[in-house]
Amino acid sequence: MENLAELAKIITRHGQKKIEIWHGISDKAGNDYAKTIDYLSHDGDCSEEAVANLLGMDKNSSRFHSFKHQLKEKMYTGLLSIDYEVNAASNYGRSMVECSRNEHGIRVLLHQSAINAAIDLARQTLKKATKFEFTDIALYCAQMLRRSNSIAGNKKEYQKYDKECEKYLAILQNEEISARCLEQLYVTNVNRNAYNAEDIKEAHELLTKLAAIAGELPNYRTGLNLYRVKGIVYLFERDFKAALANWDDYDRHIDRYKNFEFENRMGESAMQRLDIYLNMHDFENGKRCAGLCDTFFSHDSINWLFAKELFFLLAMHSKNYEEAGTTIFSVLEHPGYRNIGANKYEKWELYRGYFYLLIEVGKVPKEIRNNQKTEFRINKFMNESHVYSKDKRGYNTAILILQVLFLFAGQKFAKATGKIETLRRYNARHFNKGRFYRTSIFIKMICIAEKYNYNREETQKSTSALYNLLIDPANNYSSNQEGIEVIPYPELWEMIIGLM
C-alpha cells in the first residue's frame, strides 16, 4: 500500500477536486475512496490490514483487491488533471509537468485524428521543452511536426524540423551515455569499501568519455552528470579536497540554470558535501551542510531522510551524541515515520538500537531520550526484523552484533555464544577484503574474546594486531558501507573491553 500512500499525498497536497477523481461512481464508493485517501495522506498505517479495517473489508477478499486497483487507477487519472500552475514549487516543475501532460495530449489528439490541434499543441510544447531542455519531449514534438509537414508537402518546414530532430537526437544520445557512465560508477560504489586500481582505472575512463561528451554538446543534464561522476571518482581515490572543489564547480554550473530545479540541486550539493565530511569526520562542516539539506529538502522526502542518516552517522562517529540524539529523535517523532517503508523503518530502528546501547552502557544520559516513552527492546526488534533477516552480508550482521553487544552490556556473556557462532559462520561464508573488511576484522575480534572466556588481558594481547588493522588509515571507515558500522568499531571494541 506504500505506493497508494505516495499517490494519496500528492493528490491531497495539490488540492485535487473530488469531482475530477470520483466522476461517474456512486456516492458510497466515492466516500470510501475519499476516506482512504484522507487516511493515507495523513500518515495513517498504510498496511493492507489497517486500510481494510478502515473500510470494513477483509484484506484477502476480491472486493478489497478490486477496491485497491480502482483507487490506484483513479489517482493515476487524477495526476493528469492536477492544477500544477498553482501548486508546483517552481516554474521548472510546472513546465516539466505541463510538457509531459502535453505530450500525452498530442498522442491522444493524433489518435482521435485531431491533426490541427495536435500540431498547435506540439509547437507550443516544443518551445517550452527547448527552454528547459526536456530533450526527450522536444524530440517527440519535433518528430511529430516533421512528419506532419512531410505529409503536407511543406519542404521548408520539413527541413527545419528535420534539423531539429537531428540536434535533439544527438543531445539525447549524449544524455543517455552520460547517465550510463554515472550508473556504472554507482554500481561499483555501492559494492565496494576499498577501491582497487582496476576500479579507479575504469572510473577515469568513464570520466574521460563523459568530459568529451559534455564538451561536445554542453547542456544542463550532461553537466550535472559530469560533476557527479567526478565526485565519485575523487571519493574512489579518497581525494576529499578535490571532491569538495568539484562540488564548488557543480554549484557554479547550476547557478547558470537558476530558473531550473535550483533548490533541489543545491540540496544535492549540500548532501554530497555532507557525505564527504562524514568520510573526513569533519563534524562542524557536516553540521552546516545538514542545515542546508534541512532547508532545501521537503521534510517528507527521501533526500531529507537520507541527509538525516548521514548526519546521524557523522554525529555518532565524532562522539557528538547529543546531536545524534536530536537527529534520530527528529526522525522517530516524524508523523510519517511508521510509513517510510519497511527497509528504511528497520534501518532507523537499528540506528535507534545502537543509540540506546550508548545509553545502556552509560555513554549517554537517559534524559537525552527526549519524549520517547518506550525503551528499546532488543528481543522485540529481533523478532520484528524481517527485511534484513536474509541480508547476511549487511544489516543482519549489524543486527546480530547489536544483540551480542546488548548481552555483553548486561554481563550475559554465556548467552552470547550462539550468536557469536552465527557471526563466525557469516564471516567465513560472506565476508572478504572489500566492502565489509572492517566488519570481518571486528567479528574475528569478538570470536577471540569468546575463545579466551572474556579474559581482558588475554583478549587484548591476542587482538592487538587486528585492532591495529581497524585503526590503520588504509582501512578507514567509508560512508558507502551505508551505516552498517553505526558506532566506529574501535569505539565498540573499547566498550567491550571495558565490560569484561
Coordinates of C-alpha atoms in Angstrom, one line a residue:
M1 CA 0.0 0.0 0.0
E2 CA 3.0 2.3 0.2
N3 CA 2.6 3.3 -3.5
L4 CA -1.0 4.2 -2.8
A5 CA 0.1 6.3 0.2
E6 CA 2.5 8.2 -2.0
L7 CA -0.2 8.9 -4.6
A8 CA -2.7 10.0 -1.9
K9 CA -0.2 12.5 -0.5
I10 CA 0.3 14.1 -3.9
I11 CA -3.4 14.2 -4.7
T12 CA -4.1 15.8 -1.4
R13 CA -1.1 18.2 -1.4
H14 CA -2.2 19.6 -4.8
G15 CA -5.8 20.1 -3.8
Q16 CA -7.3 17.8 -6.4
K17 CA -11.0 18.3 -6.7
K18 CA -13.1 15.3 -5.6
I19 CA -15.4 15.5 -8.6
E20 CA -12.4 15.2 -11.0
I21 CA -11.4 11.8 -9.5
W22 CA -14.8 10.4 -8.5
H23 CA -16.8 11.3 -11.5
G24 CA -19.1 8.5 -12.7
I25 CA -19.1 6.4 -9.5
S26 CA -21.6 6.1 -6.7
D27 CA -21.7 8.3 -3.6
K28 CA -20.8 5.3 -1.3
A29 CA -17.8 4.2 -3.4
G30 CA -16.7 7.9 -3.6
N31 CA -16.9 8.2 0.1
D32 CA -14.8 5.0 0.6
Y33 CA -12.2 6.4 -1.9
A34 CA -12.1 9.8 -0.2
K35 CA -11.9 8.3 3.2
T36 CA -8.9 6.1 2.2
I37 CA -7.1 9.0 0.5
D38 CA -7.6 11.2 3.5
Y39 CA -6.3 8.4 5.9
L40 CA -3.2 7.6 3.8
S41 CA -2.3 11.2 3.1
H42 CA -2.2 11.9 6.9
D43 CA 0.4 9.2 7.6
G44 CA -2.1 6.6 8.7
D45 CA -0.9 3.0 8.9
C46 CA -0.6 2.0 5.3
S47 CA -0.7 -1.7 5.8
E48 CA -3.3 -3.6 3.9
E49 CA -4.9 -4.8 7.2
A50 CA -5.3 -1.3 8.5
V51 CA -6.9 0.1 5.4
A52 CA -9.2 -2.9 5.1
N53 CA -10.3 -2.5 8.7
L54 CA -10.9 1.2 8.0
L55 CA -13.4 0.2 5.2
G56 CA -14.9 -2.8 7.0
M57 CA -13.5 -5.2 4.4
D58 CA -11.5 -8.4 4.5
K59 CA -8.0 -7.7 3.2
N60 CA -7.9 -11.1 1.4
S61 CA -11.3 -10.6 -0.3
S62 CA -11.7 -10.0 -4.0
R63 CA -13.7 -6.9 -3.1
F64 CA -10.8 -5.3 -1.3
H65 CA -8.4 -6.2 -4.1
S66 CA -10.8 -4.7 -6.7
F67 CA -11.1 -1.5 -4.5
K68 CA -7.3 -1.1 -4.4
H69 CA -7.0 -1.5 -8.2
Q70 CA -9.8 1.0 -8.9
L71 CA -8.4 3.5 -6.3
K72 CA -5.0 3.4 -7.9
E73 CA -6.4 3.9 -11.4
K74 CA -8.5 6.9 -10.3
M75 CA -5.5 8.5 -8.7
Y76 CA -3.3 7.9 -11.7
T77 CA -6.0 9.6 -13.8
G78 CA -6.2 12.5 -11.2
L79 CA -2.4 13.2 -11.7
L80 CA -3.1 14.4 -15.2
S81 CA -5.6 17.0 -14.1
I82 CA -3.9 18.5 -11.1
D83 CA -3.5 22.3 -11.4
Y84 CA 0.3 22.5 -11.1
E85 CA 0.2 26.1 -12.3
V86 CA -0.9 26.9 -8.8
N87 CA 0.7 24.2 -6.7
A88 CA 4.2 23.4 -8.3
A89 CA 7.1 24.7 -6.3
S90 CA 9.0 26.1 -9.2
N91 CA 8.5 27.3 -12.8
Y92 CA 10.7 24.3 -13.8
G93 CA 8.5 21.9 -12.0
R94 CA 5.3 23.3 -13.5
S95 CA 6.9 23.3 -17.0
M96 CA 8.1 19.7 -16.7
V97 CA 4.6 18.5 -15.7
E98 CA 2.9 20.7 -18.4
C99 CA 5.2 19.4 -21.2
S100 CA 4.7 15.8 -20.1
R101 CA 1.0 16.3 -20.0
N102 CA 1.0 18.0 -23.4
E103 CA 3.0 15.1 -24.9
H104 CA 0.3 12.8 -23.7
G105 CA -2.3 15.2 -25.1
I106 CA -0.7 15.2 -28.5
R107 CA -0.8 11.4 -28.7
V108 CA -4.5 11.4 -27.7
L109 CA -5.3 14.1 -30.3
L110 CA -3.4 12.2 -33.1
H111 CA -5.2 9.0 -32.1
Q112 CA -8.5 10.9 -32.5
S113 CA -7.4 12.4 -35.8
A114 CA -7.4 16.0 -34.4
I115 CA -4.3 16.8 -36.5
N116 CA -4.5 20.6 -36.4
A117 CA -5.0 20.7 -32.6
A118 CA -2.1 18.2 -32.2
I119 CA 0.2 20.4 -34.4
D120 CA -0.7 23.6 -32.4
L121 CA 0.0 21.8 -29.1
A122 CA 3.2 20.3 -30.4
R123 CA 4.6 23.8 -31.4
Q124 CA 3.6 25.2 -28.1
T125 CA 5.2 22.3 -26.2
L126 CA 8.4 22.3 -28.3
K127 CA 9.1 25.9 -27.4
K128 CA 8.8 25.3 -23.7
A129 CA 10.6 21.9 -23.8
T130 CA 13.5 23.6 -25.6
K131 CA 13.7 26.4 -23.0
F132 CA 14.0 23.9 -20.1
E133 CA 16.0 21.3 -22.0
F134 CA 13.4 18.5 -21.8
T135 CA 15.2 16.8 -24.7
D136 CA 13.1 13.7 -25.0
I137 CA 9.8 15.7 -25.2
A138 CA 11.4 18.2 -27.6
L139 CA 12.5 15.3 -29.8
Y140 CA 9.0 13.8 -29.8
C141 CA 7.4 17.2 -30.7
A142 CA 9.9 17.9 -33.5
Q143 CA 9.4 14.4 -35.0
M144 CA 5.6 14.9 -34.9
L145 CA 6.0 18.3 -36.7
R146 CA 8.4 16.9 -39.2
R147 CA 6.1 14.1 -40.1
S148 CA 3.0 16.4 -40.4
N149 CA 4.9 18.8 -42.7
S150 CA 6.2 15.9 -44.7
I151 CA 2.7 14.7 -45.3
A152 CA 1.6 18.2 -46.2
G153 CA 4.4 18.6 -48.7
N154 CA 5.9 21.6 -46.9
K155 CA 9.5 21.2 -47.8
K156 CA 10.9 24.2 -45.9
E157 CA 9.2 23.4 -42.6
Y158 CA 10.1 19.7 -43.1
Q159 CA 13.8 20.5 -43.4
K160 CA 13.6 22.9 -40.4
Y161 CA 12.2 20.2 -38.1
D162 CA 14.4 17.5 -39.6
K163 CA 17.4 19.6 -38.4
E164 CA 15.7 20.0 -35.0
C165 CA 15.3 16.2 -34.8
E166 CA 19.0 15.6 -35.6
K167 CA 20.0 18.1 -32.9
Y168 CA 17.8 16.7 -30.2
L169 CA 18.6 13.1 -31.1
A170 CA 22.3 13.9 -30.7
I171 CA 21.8 15.6 -27.3
L172 CA 19.5 12.8 -26.1
Q173 CA 22.1 10.2 -27.1
N174 CA 24.8 12.2 -25.1
E175 CA 22.5 12.5 -22.1
E176 CA 21.9 8.7 -22.2
I177 CA 25.6 8.0 -22.4
S178 CA 26.3 10.4 -19.5
A179 CA 23.6 8.7 -17.5
R180 CA 25.1 5.2 -18.1
C181 CA 28.5 6.4 -17.1
L182 CA 27.1 7.6 -13.8
E183 CA 25.1 4.5 -13.2
Q184 CA 28.1 2.2 -13.9
L185 CA 30.0 4.0 -11.1
Y186 CA 27.0 3.8 -8.8
V187 CA 27.1 0.0 -9.1
T188 CA 30.8 -0.1 -8.3
N189 CA 30.4 2.5 -5.5
V190 CA 27.7 0.5 -3.7
N191 CA 29.6 -2.7 -3.8
R192 CA 33.0 -1.5 -2.6
N193 CA 34.6 -0.3 0.6
A194 CA 38.1 -0.1 -0.7
Y195 CA 38.7 0.5 -4.4
N196 CA 41.4 -1.3 -6.3
A197 CA 43.5 0.0 -9.3
E198 CA 41.1 -1.5 -11.8
D199 CA 38.1 0.3 -10.3
I200 CA 40.0 3.6 -10.4
K201 CA 41.1 3.0 -14.0
E202 CA 37.6 2.2 -15.1
A203 CA 36.3 5.3 -13.3
H204 CA 38.8 7.6 -15.1
E205 CA 37.9 6.0 -18.5
L206 CA 34.3 6.8 -17.9
L207 CA 35.2 10.3 -16.7
T208 CA 37.3 11.0 -19.9
K209 CA 34.4 9.7 -22.0
L210 CA 31.9 11.9 -20.2
A211 CA 34.1 15.0 -20.3
A212 CA 34.3 14.7 -24.1
I213 CA 30.5 14.4 -24.4
A214 CA 29.9 17.4 -22.1
G215 CA 32.4 19.5 -24.2
E216 CA 30.8 18.5 -27.5
L217 CA 27.2 19.4 -26.7
P218 CA 27.2 21.1 -23.3
N219 CA 23.8 21.2 -21.6
Y220 CA 22.2 21.0 -18.2
R221 CA 22.0 17.2 -17.6
T222 CA 25.3 16.2 -19.1
G223 CA 26.9 18.9 -17.0
L224 CA 25.2 17.6 -13.8
N225 CA 26.3 14.0 -14.6
L226 CA 29.9 15.1 -15.3
Y227 CA 30.2 16.7 -11.9
R228 CA 28.5 13.7 -10.2
V229 CA 31.0 11.3 -11.9
K230 CA 33.9 13.5 -10.9
G231 CA 32.6 13.4 -7.3
I232 CA 32.5 9.6 -7.3
V233 CA 36.0 9.3 -8.8
Y234 CA 37.5 11.6 -6.2
L235 CA 35.8 9.5 -3.5
F236 CA 37.3 6.4 -5.0
E237 CA 40.7 8.0 -4.6
R238 CA 39.7 9.4 -1.2
D239 CA 40.8 12.8 -2.5
F240 CA 38.4 14.8 -0.4
K241 CA 39.9 18.2 -1.2
A242 CA 39.3 17.6 -4.9
A243 CA 35.9 16.3 -4.2
L244 CA 34.8 19.4 -2.4
A245 CA 36.3 21.6 -5.1
N246 CA 34.3 19.6 -7.7
W247 CA 31.0 20.4 -5.9
D248 CA 32.0 24.1 -6.0
D249 CA 32.2 23.7 -9.7
Y250 CA 28.8 21.9 -9.6
D251 CA 27.3 24.9 -7.8
R252 CA 28.6 27.3 -10.5
H253 CA 27.0 25.1 -13.1
I254 CA 23.6 25.1 -11.5
D255 CA 23.9 28.8 -10.9
R256 CA 23.7 29.3 -14.6
Y257 CA 20.3 27.5 -14.6
K258 CA 18.6 29.3 -11.7
N259 CA 15.2 29.1 -13.3
F260 CA 15.5 25.3 -13.4
E261 CA 15.3 23.0 -10.3
F262 CA 17.7 25.2 -8.4
E263 CA 16.8 24.4 -4.8
N264 CA 16.8 20.6 -5.3
R265 CA 20.2 20.7 -6.9
M266 CA 21.6 23.0 -4.1
G267 CA 20.2 20.4 -1.7
E268 CA 22.0 17.6 -3.7
S269 CA 25.3 19.6 -3.5
A270 CA 24.9 20.0 0.3
M271 CA 24.1 16.3 0.8
Q272 CA 27.2 15.3 -1.3
R273 CA 29.4 17.5 0.8
L274 CA 27.8 16.0 4.0
D275 CA 28.8 12.6 2.7
I276 CA 32.4 13.8 2.1
Y277 CA 32.6 15.3 5.6
L278 CA 31.3 12.0 7.0
N279 CA 34.3 10.3 5.4
M280 CA 36.6 13.1 6.7
H281 CA 35.0 13.0 10.3
D282 CA 34.6 16.8 10.0
F283 CA 31.6 17.4 12.2
E284 CA 31.3 21.2 12.1
N285 CA 31.3 21.5 8.3
G286 CA 29.0 18.5 8.1
K287 CA 26.6 20.1 10.5
R288 CA 26.5 23.2 8.3
C289 CA 25.6 21.0 5.2
A290 CA 23.0 19.2 7.2
G291 CA 21.3 22.5 8.0
L292 CA 21.3 23.3 4.2
C293 CA 19.7 19.9 3.5
D294 CA 17.0 20.7 6.1
T295 CA 16.3 24.0 4.3
F296 CA 16.3 22.7 0.7
F297 CA 14.6 19.3 1.1
S298 CA 10.9 18.8 1.9
H299 CA 10.7 17.0 5.3
D300 CA 8.7 14.1 3.9
S301 CA 11.2 13.4 1.1
I302 CA 13.7 10.5 0.7
N303 CA 16.5 13.0 0.3
W304 CA 15.7 14.7 3.7
L305 CA 15.7 11.2 5.3
F306 CA 19.0 10.3 3.7
A307 CA 20.6 13.6 4.8
K308 CA 19.4 12.8 8.4
E309 CA 21.0 9.4 8.1
L310 CA 24.4 10.8 7.0
F311 CA 24.4 13.5 9.8
F312 CA 23.3 10.9 12.4
L313 CA 26.3 8.7 11.4
L314 CA 28.7 11.7 11.4
A315 CA 27.5 12.7 14.9
M316 CA 27.9 9.1 16.1
H317 CA 31.4 8.7 14.6
S318 CA 32.5 12.1 16.0
K319 CA 31.0 11.3 19.5
N320 CA 28.6 14.2 19.3
Y321 CA 26.0 12.1 20.9
E322 CA 23.6 15.0 21.8
E323 CA 23.4 16.0 18.1
A324 CA 23.0 12.3 17.2
G325 CA 20.1 12.1 19.7
T326 CA 18.4 15.2 18.4
T327 CA 18.7 13.9 14.8
I328 CA 17.4 10.4 15.4
F329 CA 14.5 11.6 17.5
S330 CA 13.6 14.1 14.9
V331 CA 13.1 11.1 12.6
L332 CA 11.4 8.8 15.1
E333 CA 8.9 11.5 16.1
H334 CA 8.1 12.5 12.5
P335 CA 4.4 11.9 11.8
G336 CA 5.2 9.7 8.8
Y337 CA 7.9 7.6 10.5
R338 CA 5.9 4.4 10.6
N339 CA 5.2 4.6 6.8
I340 CA 8.7 5.4 5.5
G341 CA 8.9 1.8 4.1
A342 CA 9.8 -1.4 5.7
N343 CA 13.5 -1.4 4.8
K344 CA 14.0 2.3 5.9
Y345 CA 12.0 1.7 9.1
E346 CA 14.1 -1.3 10.1
K347 CA 17.3 0.6 9.3
W348 CA 16.3 3.5 11.6
E349 CA 15.2 1.1 14.3
L350 CA 18.7 -0.5 14.0
Y351 CA 20.2 3.0 14.5
R352 CA 17.9 3.6 17.5
G353 CA 19.2 0.3 18.9
Y354 CA 22.8 1.4 18.7
F355 CA 21.9 4.8 20.2
Y356 CA 20.1 3.1 23.1
L357 CA 23.2 0.8 23.6
L358 CA 25.2 4.0 24.4
I359 CA 22.5 4.8 27.0
E360 CA 22.7 1.3 28.3
V361 CA 26.5 1.4 28.9
G362 CA 26.3 4.9 30.4
K363 CA 28.0 6.8 27.4
V364 CA 24.8 8.9 27.0
P365 CA 22.5 10.1 29.8
K366 CA 19.0 8.6 29.8
E367 CA 17.5 12.1 29.8
I368 CA 18.6 12.5 26.2
R369 CA 15.7 10.2 25.1
N370 CA 13.5 13.3 24.8
N371 CA 9.8 12.4 24.6
Q372 CA 10.4 8.8 23.8
K373 CA 8.0 6.9 26.1
T374 CA 9.2 3.4 25.3
E375 CA 12.6 1.7 25.8
F376 CA 14.4 -0.1 23.0
R377 CA 13.8 -3.8 23.4
I378 CA 16.5 -5.8 21.5
N379 CA 14.5 -9.1 21.5
K380 CA 11.4 -7.4 20.3
F381 CA 13.4 -5.7 17.5
M382 CA 15.0 -9.1 16.5
N383 CA 11.5 -10.7 16.3
E384 CA 10.1 -7.9 14.2
S385 CA 13.0 -7.5 11.8
H386 CA 12.1 -9.3 8.6
V387 CA 13.5 -7.2 5.7
Y388 CA 17.1 -7.6 6.7
S389 CA 16.9 -11.1 8.1
K390 CA 18.3 -12.6 4.8
D391 CA 20.9 -9.8 4.3
K392 CA 23.8 -12.0 5.5
R393 CA 26.5 -9.6 4.3
G394 CA 24.9 -6.4 5.5
Y395 CA 22.4 -5.2 8.1
N396 CA 21.5 -8.6 9.5
T397 CA 25.2 -8.8 10.6
A398 CA 24.8 -5.3 12.2
I399 CA 21.7 -6.6 14.0
L400 CA 23.4 -9.7 15.3
I401 CA 26.4 -7.6 16.5
L402 CA 24.0 -5.3 18.3
Q403 CA 22.3 -8.2 20.0
V404 CA 25.7 -9.5 21.2
L405 CA 26.6 -6.1 22.5
F406 CA 23.4 -5.8 24.5
L407 CA 24.2 -9.2 26.1
F408 CA 27.7 -8.0 26.9
A409 CA 26.2 -4.8 28.4
G410 CA 24.0 -6.9 30.7
Q411 CA 27.0 -9.1 31.6
K412 CA 25.3 -12.1 29.9
F413 CA 28.4 -13.3 28.2
A414 CA 27.4 -17.0 28.2
K415 CA 24.2 -16.3 26.4
A416 CA 26.1 -14.6 23.5
T417 CA 27.8 -17.9 22.5
G418 CA 25.2 -19.0 19.9
K419 CA 25.0 -15.5 18.3
I420 CA 28.8 -15.4 18.1
E421 CA 28.9 -18.7 16.4
T422 CA 26.4 -17.4 13.8
L423 CA 28.7 -14.4 13.2
R424 CA 31.7 -16.7 12.8
R425 CA 29.8 -18.6 10.1
Y426 CA 28.8 -15.4 8.4
N427 CA 32.4 -14.2 8.4
A428 CA 33.7 -17.4 6.9
R429 CA 31.0 -17.5 4.1
H430 CA 30.2 -14.0 3.2
F431 CA 33.0 -11.5 4.1
N432 CA 36.3 -10.8 2.4
K433 CA 38.7 -7.9 1.9
G434 CA 36.5 -5.3 0.3
R435 CA 33.3 -3.5 1.3
F436 CA 33.0 -5.4 4.6
Y437 CA 36.6 -5.8 5.5
R438 CA 36.3 -3.8 8.7
T439 CA 33.3 -5.8 9.8
S440 CA 35.2 -9.0 9.2
I441 CA 38.0 -7.8 11.4
F442 CA 35.6 -6.8 14.2
I443 CA 33.8 -10.2 14.1
K444 CA 37.2 -12.0 14.4
M445 CA 38.0 -9.9 17.5
I446 CA 34.6 -10.8 19.1
C447 CA 35.3 -14.5 18.4
I448 CA 38.8 -14.3 20.0
A449 CA 37.2 -12.6 23.1
E450 CA 34.9 -15.6 23.5
K451 CA 37.8 -18.1 22.9
Y452 CA 39.6 -16.6 25.9
N453 CA 36.4 -16.6 28.0
Y454 CA 36.4 -12.7 28.0
N455 CA 39.7 -12.5 29.9
R456 CA 40.6 -8.9 29.4
E457 CA 44.4 -9.3 29.3
E458 CA 44.5 -12.3 27.1
T459 CA 41.9 -10.9 24.7
Q460 CA 43.7 -7.5 24.3
K461 CA 47.0 -9.4 23.7
S462 CA 45.5 -11.7 21.1
T463 CA 43.6 -9.0 19.2
S464 CA 46.2 -6.2 19.2
A465 CA 47.2 -6.9 15.5
L466 CA 43.5 -6.9 14.4
Y467 CA 42.9 -3.7 16.4
N468 CA 45.8 -2.0 14.6
L469 CA 44.2 -3.0 11.3
L470 CA 41.0 -1.3 12.4
I471 CA 42.7 2.0 13.2
D472 CA 45.0 1.8 10.1
P473 CA 44.2 4.8 7.9
A474 CA 44.4 2.4 4.9
N475 CA 41.2 0.7 6.2
N476 CA 39.4 3.9 7.2
Y477 CA 35.6 3.9 7.5
S478 CA 33.8 4.6 4.2
S479 CA 30.3 6.0 4.1
N480 CA 29.3 3.7 1.3
Q481 CA 29.0 0.9 3.9
E482 CA 25.6 2.6 4.3
G483 CA 25.5 2.7 8.1
I484 CA 26.5 -0.9 9.0
E485 CA 29.2 0.4 11.2
V486 CA 26.9 2.7 13.2
I487 CA 29.4 3.2 16.0
P488 CA 33.1 3.0 15.0
Y489 CA 34.4 -0.5 15.6
P490 CA 37.4 0.7 17.6
E491 CA 35.0 2.6 19.9
L492 CA 32.8 -0.6 20.2
W493 CA 35.9 -2.6 21.0
E494 CA 37.0 -0.3 23.8
M495 CA 33.4 -0.6 25.1
I496 CA 33.6 -4.5 25.0
I497 CA 37.0 -4.5 26.8
G498 CA 35.6 -2.2 29.5
L499 CA 32.7 -4.6 30.1
M500 CA 34.9 -7.6 30.6

